Amino acid sequence: MYRFLLTPRWLALHVVVLLVIPAFVFLGRWQFGRFEERSANSERVTANIEAAPVPLERLAGAGQQVKEDDRFRRVTVAGTYDAAHELVVRRRPQEGRNGYYVLTPLVTGGDTAVIVNRGWVPAGATADAHPEVPAAPTGQVTVTGRLRPSETEAGSGITDRAGLPPGQVLLIDAAKIGQGLPYRLVGGYVELTEQQPKPAAAPAPVPEPDVGAGGGLNLAYGVQWWLFIGIALAGWVLLIRRELAERRTREAQETPGVQGATTPAN
């Protein structure tokens, strides 16, 4: 009765099912891994944002790269702005408008400094026109902000290129920016959230990072892939049972009916 399962058509179906199930297992496990990774990242970023500010030198110094675990950690740093080496970062939209981030080195003493992202300004009249930027405060200031690692092409999705107008860059890359400066930079930058004394005019603040749902969608997708395993198995069994029922029905129809016995006459 079950010999039909060894026919070419059914053997092909068995192979498909046996290939699909491990594929769904792999996809489910991958989504669960992404869920754990994003949830851990979300928790770490949230904790860093909510933690009390610490002095910048406790986390990074000149020539030291900012650690990923310290991303968005709130820090404080004091110094004087070097407006002569200020830069703007192209292609940074905010609230639906194209614009620039304003990067001003903050010299912290001696031959060390850190790049401060002072905020956002709208784009100028043309793509190559330098935007209007509120002047950086003079004298000693104390900056509080979110510590960020340097940007990379892979991490940001932005392709760096040469030939930009003077004073403009595409990536906030401390190592590259520091090549033309007379002091050493911290291997990252500070995204300004507060400054003392407060300036009369300043770029618009950069919004807080979107922590996201912590990988909730990945968890849902993982469960979905594993549900597909049950659906595939149930469908496979259902097809076998239906084929079996159809074959039994055909055999019953093809078998001659048992004729009722005749009672012999007395």
Short mmCIF file of C-alpha atoms in Angstrom, two decimals:
data_model
loop_
_atom_site.label_atom_id
_atom_site.label_comp_id
_atom_site.label_asym_id
_atom_site.label_seq_id
_atom_site.Cartn_x
_atom_site.Cartn_y
_atom_site.Cartn_z
CA MET A 1 0.00 0.00 0.00
CA TYR A 2 2.86 2.40 0.80
CA ARG A 3 5.01 1.54 -2.20
CA PHE A 4 3.89 4.75 -3.91
CA LEU A 5 6.16 6.61 -1.49
CA LEU A 6 9.15 5.22 -3.43
CA THR A 7 8.00 6.54 -6.82
CA PRO A 8 10.11 9.36 -8.38
CA ARG A 9 7.45 12.00 -7.73
CA TRP A 10 7.23 11.17 -4.04
CA LEU A 11 10.98 10.75 -3.64
CA ALA A 12 11.40 14.29 -5.00
CA LEU A 13 8.88 15.56 -2.45
CA HIS A 14 10.74 13.77 0.39
CA VAL A 15 14.00 15.41 -0.70
CA VAL A 16 12.38 18.86 -0.78
CA VAL A 17 10.96 18.39 2.73
CA LEU A 18 14.28 17.07 4.08
CA LEU A 19 16.08 20.10 2.62
CA VAL A 20 13.51 22.66 3.72
CA ILE A 21 13.42 21.61 7.38
CA PRO A 22 17.14 22.20 8.18
CA ALA A 23 17.01 25.43 6.18
CA PHE A 24 14.13 26.68 8.34
CA VAL A 25 15.99 25.56 11.49
CA PHE A 26 19.06 27.54 10.39
CA LEU A 27 17.03 30.65 9.52
CA GLY A 28 15.20 30.49 12.84
CA ARG A 29 18.43 30.15 14.83
CA TRP A 30 19.97 33.03 12.88
CA GLN A 31 17.01 35.28 13.71
CA PHE A 32 17.19 34.27 17.39
CA GLY A 33 20.90 35.15 17.34
CA ARG A 34 20.11 38.55 15.86
CA PHE A 35 17.45 39.03 18.55
CA GLU A 36 19.97 38.37 21.32
CA GLU A 37 22.58 40.60 19.68
CA ARG A 38 20.22 43.54 19.14
CA SER A 39 18.64 43.18 22.57
CA ALA A 40 22.08 43.26 24.20
CA ASN A 41 23.02 46.30 22.10
CA SER A 42 19.77 48.07 22.98
CA GLU A 43 20.28 47.43 26.68
CA ARG A 44 23.90 48.61 26.53
CA VAL A 45 23.04 51.82 24.65
CA THR A 46 20.11 52.57 26.98
CA ALA A 47 22.33 52.07 30.03
CA ASN A 48 25.03 54.34 28.55
CA ILE A 49 22.54 57.10 27.77
CA GLU A 50 20.98 56.95 31.23
CA ALA A 51 24.27 56.74 33.16
CA ALA A 52 25.70 59.79 34.88
CA PRO A 53 28.38 61.62 32.83
CA VAL A 54 32.02 60.75 33.50
CA PRO A 55 35.18 62.64 32.50
CA LEU A 56 36.24 61.82 28.94
CA GLU A 57 39.77 60.84 30.01
CA ARG A 58 38.37 57.90 31.96
CA LEU A 59 37.19 56.28 28.72
CA ALA A 60 39.49 57.50 25.95
CA GLY A 61 42.56 59.64 25.44
CA ALA A 62 44.48 61.08 22.52
CA GLY A 63 45.26 58.37 20.01
CA GLN A 64 42.97 55.86 21.76
CA GLN A 65 39.99 54.43 19.91
CA VAL A 66 36.59 54.72 21.57
CA LYS A 67 35.33 51.25 22.49
CA GLU A 68 32.05 49.97 21.09
CA ASP A 69 30.88 49.22 24.65
CA ASP A 70 31.27 52.94 25.44
CA ARG A 71 29.15 54.06 22.49
CA PHE A 72 26.71 56.83 23.53
CA ARG A 73 28.24 56.92 27.04
CA ARG A 74 27.76 60.40 28.43
CA VAL A 75 31.02 62.24 29.11
CA THR A 76 32.23 65.68 30.13
CA VAL A 77 35.29 67.46 28.78
CA ALA A 78 36.66 70.99 29.19
CA GLY A 79 38.76 73.02 26.79
CA THR A 80 38.75 75.73 24.14
CA TYR A 81 37.33 75.42 20.63
CA ASP A 82 39.66 75.62 17.65
CA ALA A 83 37.30 77.33 15.22
CA ALA A 84 40.09 77.68 12.62
CA HIS A 85 39.93 73.92 11.97
CA GLU A 86 36.14 73.57 12.04
CA LEU A 87 34.54 71.23 9.48
CA VAL A 88 31.04 70.40 8.33
CA VAL A 89 29.79 66.89 7.50
CA ARG A 90 27.74 66.58 4.32
CA ARG A 91 24.57 64.53 3.75
CA ARG A 92 23.20 64.60 7.29
CA PRO A 93 19.41 65.04 7.01
CA GLN A 94 17.43 65.94 10.10
CA GLU A 95 13.65 66.34 10.47
CA GLY A 96 13.21 65.78 6.75
CA ARG A 97 15.67 68.49 5.71
CA ASN A 98 19.11 68.15 4.19
CA GLY A 99 21.96 69.61 6.17
CA TYR A 100 25.34 69.29 7.84
CA TYR A 101 26.84 68.38 11.18
CA VAL A 102 29.28 70.93 12.59
CA LEU A 103 32.58 69.51 13.86
CA THR A 104 34.81 71.73 15.97
CA PRO A 105 37.95 70.42 17.70
CA LEU A 106 38.00 71.09 21.44
CA VAL A 107 41.60 71.51 22.60
CA THR A 108 41.78 70.04 26.09
CA GLY A 109 45.33 71.07 26.91
CA GLY A 110 48.85 70.58 25.58
CA ASP A 111 48.79 68.76 22.27
CA THR A 112 45.50 66.87 22.73
CA ALA A 113 41.94 67.54 21.55
CA VAL A 114 38.63 65.85 20.82
CA ILE A 115 36.22 66.46 17.95
CA VAL A 116 32.89 67.85 19.16
CA ASN A 117 29.80 67.50 16.97
CA ARG A 118 28.19 70.81 17.98
CA GLY A 119 24.95 69.99 16.14
CA TRP A 120 23.12 70.35 12.85
CA VAL A 121 22.65 73.25 10.42
CA PRO A 122 20.53 73.35 7.24
CA ALA A 123 22.15 73.12 3.84
CA GLY A 124 23.10 76.25 1.92
CA ALA A 125 21.69 77.49 -1.36
CA THR A 126 23.64 74.90 -3.37
CA ALA A 127 25.28 71.58 -2.61
CA ASP A 128 28.75 73.14 -2.67
CA ALA A 129 27.87 76.31 -0.77
CA HIS A 130 29.16 76.40 2.79
CA PRO A 131 26.24 76.53 5.22
CA GLU A 132 25.71 79.30 7.76
CA VAL A 133 27.18 78.06 11.03
CA PRO A 134 26.82 79.79 14.43
CA ALA A 135 30.27 80.66 15.67
CA ALA A 136 31.85 78.45 18.29
CA PRO A 137 32.15 80.09 21.73
CA THR A 138 35.51 81.57 22.65
CA GLY A 139 37.29 80.91 25.91
CA GLN A 140 37.05 77.90 28.21
CA VAL A 141 33.92 75.75 27.90
CA THR A 142 32.73 72.52 29.45
CA VAL A 143 30.98 70.13 27.09
CA THR A 144 28.67 67.28 28.04
CA GLY A 145 27.78 64.83 25.30
CA ARG A 146 27.51 61.31 23.97
CA LEU A 147 30.77 59.57 23.17
CA ARG A 148 30.88 58.02 19.70
CA PRO A 149 33.47 55.90 17.86
CA SER A 150 34.81 57.22 14.57
CA GLU A 151 32.60 56.52 11.58
CA THR A 152 33.60 54.03 8.90
CA GLU A 153 32.25 53.33 5.43
CA ALA A 154 31.10 49.85 6.50
CA GLY A 155 29.38 51.03 9.68
CA SER A 156 27.73 54.13 8.26
CA GLY A 157 26.92 52.97 4.74
CA ILE A 158 28.45 56.21 3.44
CA THR A 159 31.16 56.03 0.78
CA ASP A 160 33.94 58.51 1.40
CA ARG A 161 35.39 60.38 -1.57
CA ALA A 162 37.87 63.08 -2.39
CA GLY A 163 37.25 66.36 -4.19
CA LEU A 164 34.87 67.91 -1.66
CA PRO A 165 34.72 71.69 -1.15
CA PRO A 166 37.19 72.98 1.46
CA GLY A 167 36.09 72.47 5.04
CA GLN A 168 33.67 69.63 4.20
CA VAL A 169 33.87 65.89 4.89
CA LEU A 170 31.58 62.91 4.49
CA LEU A 171 32.63 60.82 7.50
CA ILE A 172 33.46 61.72 11.08
CA ASP A 173 36.76 59.86 11.03
CA ALA A 174 39.04 61.18 13.77
CA ALA A 175 42.14 59.50 12.37
CA LYS A 176 41.71 61.06 8.92
CA ILE A 177 40.64 64.47 10.23
CA GLY A 178 43.57 64.51 12.66
CA GLN A 179 46.13 64.23 9.86
CA GLY A 180 45.97 67.97 9.22
CA LEU A 181 45.80 69.17 12.82
CA PRO A 182 48.62 70.42 15.11
CA TYR A 183 47.52 68.18 18.00
CA ARG A 184 46.47 64.60 18.66
CA LEU A 185 42.81 63.63 18.65
CA VAL A 186 40.81 61.13 20.66
CA GLY A 187 39.87 58.21 18.38
CA GLY A 188 36.21 59.17 18.24
CA TYR A 189 34.09 62.22 18.92
CA VAL A 190 31.62 63.75 21.37
CA GLU A 191 28.06 64.51 20.29
CA LEU A 192 27.20 67.65 22.22
CA THR A 193 24.10 67.67 24.42
CA GLU A 194 24.93 70.48 26.86
CA GLN A 195 27.52 73.22 27.14
CA GLN A 196 28.61 75.66 29.83
CA PRO A 197 28.57 78.56 29.50
CA LYS A 198 25.58 78.40 27.15
CA PRO A 199 26.18 80.11 23.78
CA ALA A 200 23.90 82.84 22.46
CA ALA A 201 23.43 80.89 19.20
CA ALA A 202 24.20 77.28 18.39
CA PRO A 203 23.46 74.57 15.80
CA ALA A 204 20.34 72.46 16.35
CA PRO A 205 20.95 69.54 18.75
CA VAL A 206 21.44 66.08 17.29
CA PRO A 207 18.46 63.89 18.33
CA GLU A 208 19.00 61.09 20.81
CA PRO A 209 19.79 57.72 19.21
CA ASP A 210 16.88 55.47 18.37
CA VAL A 211 17.39 52.50 20.67
CA GLY A 212 14.80 50.51 18.72
CA ALA A 213 12.72 47.56 19.82
CA GLY A 214 15.69 45.48 20.91
CA GLY A 215 15.31 42.88 18.17
CA GLY A 216 11.63 42.16 18.74
CA LEU A 217 11.07 41.67 15.00
CA ASN A 218 13.94 39.18 14.85
CA LEU A 219 12.31 37.15 17.62
CA ALA A 220 9.01 37.14 15.72
CA TYR A 221 10.76 36.09 12.50
CA GLY A 222 12.60 33.29 14.33
CA VAL A 223 9.35 31.91 15.72
CA GLN A 224 7.81 32.22 12.26
CA TRP A 225 10.58 30.19 10.60
CA TRP A 226 10.20 27.42 13.19
CA LEU A 227 6.42 27.41 12.72
CA PHE A 228 7.10 26.81 9.04
CA ILE A 229 8.83 23.55 10.06
CA GLY A 230 5.59 22.32 11.62
CA ILE A 231 3.61 23.47 8.58
CA ALA A 232 5.99 21.65 6.23
CA LEU A 233 5.78 18.41 8.23
CA ALA A 234 1.99 18.65 8.61
CA GLY A 235 1.61 19.29 4.88
CA TRP A 236 3.86 16.34 4.07
CA VAL A 237 1.85 13.97 6.28
CA LEU A 238 -1.43 15.35 4.93
CA LEU A 239 -0.39 14.71 1.33
CA ILE A 240 0.63 11.14 2.17
CA ARG A 241 -2.68 10.44 3.95
CA ARG A 242 -4.71 11.94 1.12
CA GLU A 243 -2.83 9.91 -1.47
CA LEU A 244 -3.35 6.80 0.63
CA ALA A 245 -7.10 7.48 0.97
CA GLU A 246 -7.46 8.06 -2.77
CA ARG A 247 -5.66 4.81 -3.56
CA ARG A 248 -7.88 2.85 -1.17
CA THR A 249 -10.98 4.38 -2.72
CA ARG A 250 -9.84 3.45 -6.22
CA GLU A 251 -9.02 -0.09 -5.15
CA ALA A 252 -12.47 -0.46 -3.55
CA GLN A 253 -14.13 0.77 -6.73
CA GLU A 254 -12.08 -1.52 -8.95
CA THR A 255 -12.74 -4.64 -6.83
CA PRO A 256 -15.95 -6.51 -7.93
CA GLY A 257 -18.71 -6.26 -5.33
CA VAL A 258 -19.63 -9.35 -3.39
CA GLN A 259 -22.90 -10.63 -4.78
CA GLY A 260 -25.54 -11.71 -2.32
CA ALA A 261 -25.92 -15.51 -2.02
CA THR A 262 -29.12 -17.12 -3.56
CA THR A 263 -31.19 -19.31 -1.37
CA PRO A 264 -31.73 -22.73 -3.12
CA ALA A 265 -35.30 -23.73 -3.83
CA ASN A 266 -36.87 -26.46 -1.76
#
